[in-house]
């Protein structure tokens, strides 16, 4: 069997264990210590996020967002069907009804032009997912939200270090535009901490309550700042904050953001130059940037994709697809209103992600590309 080329291999910068040791020796390994503060400050100063709060996952950050919006049973939330389950689950847990919208034809992100027709009196929020770190049209989405009095929660799980440029020329980081946003540091993302995430709060009205929800429904954060002289139970909440061990790991990654991104850029662009003659590859809209999170190809059919995955496996190369459309999932099918979402189904059937990680070598990449080229010749 040839040497295995995995789909993903977590990259370690080398400082992770040193910082974890520092955290351990400091005697403070529960949450909200020095490394957590460093990470918060990084996001707030670099990307203009009003208030950052590390969480134990992006899933948790989305759940915090759903609590902050005070959703009532029957409230509606609009989001793409082509996304990870957590995007929807967080709101379903609060009793909300999910109204799924289709993907764009040229990109798996939500089709911004279909959103307005889905807005009703019950709509509370729009949840754009920046698929592959490529921005949804945030000017359009924020405009709709303003017009209809809605909140925007960005699922920025894949969107670290990616940007959106408004028509007046101002550029903002993804995750700093919506009222709230959620990032992921799961080991499959660009910047990792094993499991991990962050809630970004850009609308100040949510900051105080977010800290309370983060600390199990108590005003413990205010207590430690000396703002109140005892702390107690003041709201609902949960244990959303990660330990300092995780924050220390994350800090080692954030310090190396630039080199990690540069390496991913080289690999992504190499794939692009070697494969663009064979596939209709992603087009990055003018207002968006690429953060090199995912490189995918679009197969012509589900059968063709299965054959190619099998071919990769014969050479010990792991390629993966996602997502199974949420509107036709076992859990949500009967709750969906029956609208067909054809672009979403097509990406579900045909999109295939190629190995992309810091340590992927040029030789390994050549092998992946060769397999594809031979596959095309034989089929
Ligand atoms: C990875 C991912 C999530 C979940 O992130 P976790 O940190 O694993 O909870 C949510 N949404 C999208 C779009 C993702 O890619």
XYZ file of C-alpha atoms and ligand atoms in Angstrom:
394
model
C 0.000 0.000 0.000
C 1.453 3.425 -0.904
C 2.099 5.936 1.893
C -1.100 7.378 3.215
C -1.999 10.970 2.407
C -4.530 11.972 5.046
C -7.228 14.542 4.413
C -6.040 16.663 7.320
C -3.094 16.665 9.677
C -3.194 19.100 12.597
C -0.221 21.454 12.459
C 1.691 22.263 15.625
C 3.778 25.429 15.698
C 6.092 24.017 18.381
C 5.150 26.424 21.178
C 1.898 24.770 22.231
C 3.268 22.526 24.961
C 5.566 25.274 26.270
C 2.624 27.636 26.751
C 0.518 24.882 28.282
C 3.348 24.249 30.750
C 3.446 27.959 31.573
C -0.298 27.902 32.215
C 0.012 24.824 34.417
C 2.893 26.318 36.409
C 0.997 29.571 36.905
C -1.486 27.652 39.014
C -4.470 28.911 37.012
C -5.812 26.369 34.529
C -9.534 27.040 34.751
C -11.015 29.564 32.331
C -10.556 33.295 31.709
C -6.896 33.519 32.726
C -3.960 35.210 31.028
C -3.918 33.188 27.805
C -7.662 33.611 27.380
C -7.219 37.390 27.749
C -4.354 37.395 25.238
C -6.541 35.581 22.692
C -9.464 37.956 23.311
C -7.233 40.996 22.850
C -5.782 39.573 19.655
C -9.203 39.309 18.020
C -10.452 42.613 19.394
C -7.427 44.649 18.342
C -6.598 42.918 15.057
C -10.084 42.586 13.642
C -12.146 45.190 15.490
C -14.401 42.685 17.185
C -16.081 44.622 20.019
C -15.916 41.781 22.522
C -14.429 38.319 22.038
C -15.233 35.379 24.308
C -13.455 32.053 23.833
C -15.733 29.024 23.997
C -15.185 25.292 24.032
C -16.421 25.022 20.421
C -18.059 26.969 17.636
C -21.160 24.939 18.434
C -21.131 26.477 21.923
C -20.629 29.973 20.502
C -23.659 29.463 18.252
C -25.674 28.244 21.236
C -24.676 31.369 23.153
C -25.798 33.485 20.205
C -29.176 31.740 20.149
C -29.636 32.374 23.889
C -28.643 36.037 23.467
C -31.296 36.545 20.780
C -33.995 35.487 23.264
C -35.619 33.237 20.714
C -39.150 32.089 21.492
C -40.785 28.888 20.289
C -41.904 29.396 16.701
C -39.460 32.194 15.894
C -37.839 31.718 12.508
C -34.171 31.746 11.585
C -32.992 31.799 7.965
C -29.786 29.928 7.053
C -28.312 27.845 4.238
C -29.165 24.150 4.135
C -25.635 23.399 2.955
C -23.926 23.727 6.347
C -22.822 21.801 9.409
C -25.556 20.600 11.803
C -24.437 22.930 14.598
C -25.483 26.012 12.640
C -29.079 24.802 12.848
C -28.993 22.816 16.087
C -28.061 25.838 18.199
C -31.317 27.572 17.227
C -33.448 24.416 17.242
C -32.411 23.935 20.889
C -34.152 27.270 21.655
C -37.337 26.138 19.918
C -36.797 28.087 16.707
C -37.993 26.994 13.294
C -35.249 26.859 10.674
C -36.061 28.236 7.238
C -33.454 26.857 4.871
C -32.308 28.746 1.804
C -30.494 27.476 -1.262
C -26.825 27.849 -2.136
C -25.630 30.137 -4.913
C -25.102 28.526 -8.245
C -21.427 29.515 -8.404
C -20.627 28.936 -4.752
C -21.979 26.791 -1.872
C -22.674 29.898 0.258
C -26.292 31.021 0.735
C -27.979 32.646 -2.262
C -28.449 36.179 -0.940
C -31.078 36.917 -3.581
C -33.457 34.290 -2.188
C -33.423 35.531 1.419
C -35.937 38.373 1.336
C -38.787 36.170 0.060
C -38.287 33.931 3.109
C -38.681 36.718 5.684
C -41.969 36.648 7.650
C -43.293 38.397 10.779
C -41.727 35.584 12.794
C -38.223 35.918 11.384
C -35.693 36.941 14.038
C -32.314 36.268 12.472
C -30.301 35.499 9.348
C -27.311 33.183 9.756
C -24.868 33.443 6.846
C -22.212 30.716 6.701
C -18.963 31.820 5.070
C -18.284 28.538 3.335
C -14.584 27.827 2.726
C -13.879 31.197 4.356
C -15.346 33.028 1.351
C -17.648 35.847 2.401
C -21.380 35.901 1.800
C -22.544 39.260 0.455
C -22.628 40.956 3.854
C -23.706 44.357 2.543
C -26.828 42.791 1.096
C -27.499 40.685 4.189
C -26.925 43.531 6.681
C -29.162 45.717 4.517
C -31.985 43.171 4.648
C -31.534 42.802 8.399
C -31.774 46.558 8.892
C -34.817 46.890 6.643
C -36.726 44.105 8.439
C -35.386 44.577 11.988
C -33.481 41.285 12.127
C -30.246 40.139 13.725
C -27.341 38.655 11.797
C -25.266 35.843 13.319
C -22.269 34.988 11.146
C -21.204 31.362 11.198
C -17.550 32.252 10.753
C -16.345 28.776 11.764
C -14.194 28.556 8.617
C -13.629 32.261 8.141
C -10.624 33.309 10.212
C -8.448 35.924 8.474
C -10.896 36.481 5.629
C -12.485 39.786 4.645
C -15.422 41.560 3.050
C -15.191 44.845 1.168
C -18.264 47.108 1.189
C -19.245 49.196 -1.825
C -17.817 52.329 -0.163
C -14.427 50.629 -0.124
C -14.211 49.798 3.585
C -12.952 46.315 4.352
C -13.915 44.365 7.451
C -12.889 40.978 8.791
C -15.520 38.254 8.608
C -16.935 37.773 12.077
C -16.739 41.501 12.814
C -19.756 42.492 10.693
C -22.849 40.681 12.011
C -24.370 41.525 15.414
C -22.823 38.256 16.588
C -20.438 35.725 15.048
C -19.040 32.295 15.886
C -15.544 30.967 15.072
C -14.186 27.413 15.303
C -10.735 26.198 16.307
C -11.529 22.526 15.727
C -8.472 20.614 14.531
C -9.759 20.643 10.943
C -9.762 24.453 10.728
C -6.862 26.805 9.813
C -6.129 27.813 13.430
C -6.757 25.086 15.966
C -6.948 24.165 19.634
C -8.267 20.620 19.271
C -11.809 21.571 20.136
C -12.432 25.265 20.591
C -14.334 28.280 19.397
C -15.163 31.905 20.020
C -18.181 34.144 20.176
C -17.616 37.574 18.621
C -19.973 40.276 19.870
C -20.156 43.319 17.621
C -23.393 44.825 18.958
C -22.625 46.304 22.384
C -26.095 45.634 23.776
C -25.167 41.934 24.033
C -21.815 42.201 25.813
C -22.905 42.221 29.462
C -25.363 39.375 29.096
C -22.927 37.330 26.985
C -20.395 37.343 29.848
C -23.092 36.121 32.220
C -24.260 33.314 29.926
C -20.596 32.361 29.423
C -20.069 32.006 33.200
C -22.994 29.645 33.951
C -25.559 32.423 34.339
C -23.581 34.226 37.040
C -22.038 37.693 37.191
C -18.656 36.207 38.069
C -16.760 38.200 35.395
C -18.054 41.500 36.809
C -17.146 40.283 40.317
C -13.528 39.611 39.308
C -13.310 43.081 37.825
C -14.516 44.436 41.181
C -17.738 45.840 39.703
C -19.982 43.947 42.126
C -19.067 42.734 45.626
C -20.545 39.260 45.359
C -21.591 37.086 42.528
C -24.648 34.942 42.060
C -27.182 33.492 39.683
C -28.613 36.258 37.532
C -29.668 34.612 34.226
C -29.627 31.331 32.314
C -26.222 30.171 31.117
C -23.825 27.280 30.905
C -20.145 26.451 31.155
C -19.089 27.848 27.815
C -15.563 28.994 28.659
C -12.537 26.800 27.872
C -9.713 26.091 30.299
C -6.409 27.943 30.124
C -4.812 24.759 28.768
C -6.816 25.208 25.581
C -6.283 28.973 25.443
C -2.500 28.451 25.796
C -2.554 26.071 22.843
C -4.608 28.525 20.810
C -2.235 31.375 21.597
C 0.693 29.425 20.103
C -1.350 29.116 16.920
C -2.492 32.730 16.758
C 1.108 33.919 17.090
C 1.822 31.999 13.886
C -1.278 33.001 11.960
C 0.711 34.597 9.153
C 3.023 31.663 8.446
C 0.128 29.195 8.647
C -1.898 31.251 6.179
C 1.079 31.709 3.837
C 1.685 27.980 3.678
C -1.995 27.194 3.028
C -2.051 29.851 0.306
C 0.843 28.198 -1.535
C -0.828 24.788 -1.428
C -4.244 26.130 -2.429
C -2.906 28.152 -5.339
C -0.865 25.221 -6.564
C -3.960 23.019 -6.647
C -5.749 25.783 -8.481
C -3.093 26.188 -11.144
C -2.837 22.427 -11.702
C -6.570 21.757 -11.845
C -8.338 24.813 -13.230
C -8.259 23.405 -16.768
C -10.189 20.341 -15.646
C -12.884 21.739 -13.383
C -15.132 24.697 -12.854
C -13.413 25.823 -9.678
C -14.727 28.270 -7.096
C -14.937 31.893 -8.146
C -14.141 34.321 -5.354
C -16.525 37.320 -5.618
C -14.880 40.751 -5.899
C -16.007 41.725 -2.396
C -14.505 38.598 -0.810
C -11.069 37.146 -0.055
C -9.821 33.587 0.128
C -8.411 32.288 3.428
C -7.404 28.965 1.868
C -9.482 26.874 4.247
C -10.882 24.365 1.740
C -9.926 23.281 -1.749
C -12.757 21.464 -3.457
C -13.637 20.239 -6.921
C -17.126 19.774 -8.350
C -17.658 16.318 -9.822
C -20.282 15.874 -12.536
C -22.449 13.487 -10.539
C -22.701 11.629 -7.282
C -21.687 8.390 -9.038
C -18.584 10.018 -10.484
C -17.664 11.395 -7.048
C -17.994 7.957 -5.411
C -15.774 6.451 -8.100
C -13.128 9.126 -7.595
C -13.164 8.691 -3.811
C -12.686 4.965 -4.381
C -9.832 5.610 -6.791
C -8.167 7.875 -4.203
C -8.555 5.123 -1.609
C -6.777 2.633 -3.846
C -3.773 4.971 -3.666
C -4.259 5.542 0.076
C -5.335 9.161 -0.406
C -8.209 10.419 1.715
C -10.655 12.867 0.148
C -13.887 13.849 1.854
C -17.225 15.364 0.977
C -19.832 17.282 2.952
C -22.516 18.423 3.778
C -25.627 16.277 3.607
C -28.268 18.961 3.032
C -29.964 19.706 6.344
C -33.398 20.261 4.766
C -33.458 16.611 3.676
C -31.812 15.193 6.810
C -33.577 12.493 8.801
C -34.158 14.938 11.664
C -35.436 17.937 9.725
C -37.032 16.560 6.548
C -40.568 16.467 7.958
C -40.152 19.976 9.415
C -38.927 21.516 6.155
C -41.557 23.287 4.066
C -40.882 21.173 0.983
C -39.146 23.790 -1.179
C -36.557 22.249 -3.466
C -33.022 23.529 -2.964
C -31.316 22.393 -6.137
C -27.911 24.064 -5.809
C -27.555 22.821 -2.264
C -28.394 19.255 -3.352
C -25.881 19.488 -6.183
C -23.056 20.500 -3.831
C -24.161 17.757 -1.454
C -23.855 15.206 -4.257
C -20.835 16.453 -6.184
C -18.445 18.516 -4.048
C -15.191 16.810 -3.083
C -12.534 18.248 -0.784
C -8.857 17.459 -1.426
C -6.160 17.034 1.238
C -5.020 20.467 2.398
C -2.810 20.943 5.442
C 0.377 22.796 6.385
C 2.700 19.821 5.992
C 1.327 18.520 2.688
C 4.401 18.197 0.454
C 4.704 19.106 -3.204
C 5.211 15.421 -4.026
C 2.076 14.429 -2.183
C 0.162 17.162 -3.940
C 1.464 15.978 -7.315
C 0.223 12.506 -6.510
C -3.274 13.770 -5.672
C -3.387 15.716 -8.943
C -2.050 12.774 -10.985
C -4.768 10.501 -9.643
C -7.408 13.010 -10.699
C -5.923 13.473 -14.177
C -5.721 9.721 -14.741
C -9.258 9.319 -13.477
C -10.496 11.896 -15.983
C -8.654 10.136 -18.815
C -10.126 6.752 -17.902
C -13.705 8.003 -17.541
C -16.590 23.386 11.938
C -17.886 24.068 11.778
C -18.797 24.232 12.844
C -18.601 23.583 14.182
O -17.461 23.940 14.837
P -17.077 23.208 16.223
O -15.981 24.069 16.748
O -16.632 21.832 15.864
O -18.274 23.207 17.084
C -19.949 24.965 12.625
N -20.228 25.506 11.438
C -19.402 25.347 10.379
C -19.766 25.991 9.067
C -18.213 24.618 10.513
O -17.413 24.460 9.457
